[in-house]
Amino acid sequence: MLPPERTPRQRIIDVITGTRLSSYQLAQMLGIRERQVEEHLTHVVKTIARDKSRRFVLEPSRCQDCDFVFRDRRRLTRPSRCPHCRSEDIMAPRYGIDSAGSRSGPVDSQVSNR
Ligand SMILES: [Zn+2]
């Protein structure tokens, strides 16, 4: 188990390293609200952006009905409705941290400081 003195942000970094999790899953694992997870994630993104050895990966939201991918979306939260087909059946974005040198698997869209 993770030691209790770690901050939520450190714990988020720990649990998403090497995997992909939605904010809902993170909220469950950390015992905090999804809203708080998203708040922490914005800081995690900045922390990781300064760290040359790691990179933050965002798997964008996707519409379950027409496969529209929300690639240009900057916010980390899940969009409520598909602009293409108006469906509300949107798959939540998922977050992860990879080591910068790793070449395993396809590279997902990456959060940058554009
Ligand atoms: Zn759609």
PDB file of N, CA, C and O and ligand atoms in Angstrom, residues 63 65-66 68 82 84-87, ligand 1:
ATOM      1  N   CYS A  63     -16.429   9.350 -28.757  1.00  0.00           N
ATOM      2  CA  CYS A  63     -17.860   9.083 -28.819  1.00  0.00           C
ATOM      3  C   CYS A  63     -18.072   7.600 -29.105  1.00  0.00           C
ATOM      4  O   CYS A  63     -17.486   7.052 -30.044  1.00  0.00           O
ATOM      5  N   ASP A  65     -20.747   6.234 -30.126  1.00  0.00           N
ATOM      6  CA  ASP A  65     -21.688   5.998 -31.218  1.00  0.00           C
ATOM      7  C   ASP A  65     -21.086   6.212 -32.596  1.00  0.00           C
ATOM      8  O   ASP A  65     -21.341   5.453 -33.513  1.00  0.00           O
ATOM      9  N   CYS A  66     -20.306   7.281 -32.760  1.00  0.00           N
ATOM     10  CA  CYS A  66     -19.782   7.561 -34.107  1.00  0.00           C
ATOM     11  C   CYS A  66     -18.254   7.547 -34.139  1.00  0.00           C
ATOM     12  O   CYS A  66     -17.666   7.829 -35.171  1.00  0.00           O
ATOM     13  N   PHE A  68     -16.205   9.586 -32.941  1.00  0.00           N
ATOM     14  CA  PHE A  68     -15.579  10.899 -32.945  1.00  0.00           C
ATOM     15  C   PHE A  68     -14.592  10.994 -31.784  1.00  0.00           C
ATOM     16  O   PHE A  68     -14.920  10.642 -30.654  1.00  0.00           O
ATOM     17  N   CYS A  82     -21.429  14.709 -27.879  1.00  0.00           N
ATOM     18  CA  CYS A  82     -20.662  14.641 -29.119  1.00  0.00           C
ATOM     19  C   CYS A  82     -21.111  15.747 -30.074  1.00  0.00           C
ATOM     20  O   CYS A  82     -22.298  15.871 -30.350  1.00  0.00           O
ATOM     21  N   HIS A  84     -20.612  15.859 -33.108  1.00  0.00           N
ATOM     22  CA  HIS A  84     -20.838  15.258 -34.416  1.00  0.00           C
ATOM     23  C   HIS A  84     -22.229  14.631 -34.515  1.00  0.00           C
ATOM     24  O   HIS A  84     -22.986  14.932 -35.418  1.00  0.00           O
ATOM     25  N   CYS A  85     -22.554  13.766 -33.559  1.00  0.00           N
ATOM     26  CA  CYS A  85     -23.833  13.046 -33.640  1.00  0.00           C
ATOM     27  C   CYS A  85     -24.746  13.342 -32.455  1.00  0.00           C
ATOM     28  O   CYS A  85     -25.813  12.756 -32.339  1.00  0.00           O
ATOM     29  N   ARG A  86     -24.317  14.231 -31.561  1.00  0.00           N
ATOM     30  CA  ARG A  86     -25.138  14.631 -30.408  1.00  0.00           C
ATOM     31  C   ARG A  86     -25.333  13.530 -29.369  1.00  0.00           C
ATOM     32  O   ARG A  86     -26.165  13.664 -28.475  1.00  0.00           O
ATOM     33  N   SER A  87     -24.609  12.479 -29.503  1.00  0.00           N
ATOM     34  CA  SER A  87     -24.723  11.410 -28.519  1.00  0.00           C
ATOM     35  C   SER A  87     -24.117  11.866 -27.197  1.00  0.00           C
ATOM     36  O   SER A  87     -23.164  12.643 -27.163  1.00  0.00           O
TER      37      SER A  87
HETATM   38 ZN    ZN B   1     -20.773  10.939 -31.934  1.00  0.00          ZN
END
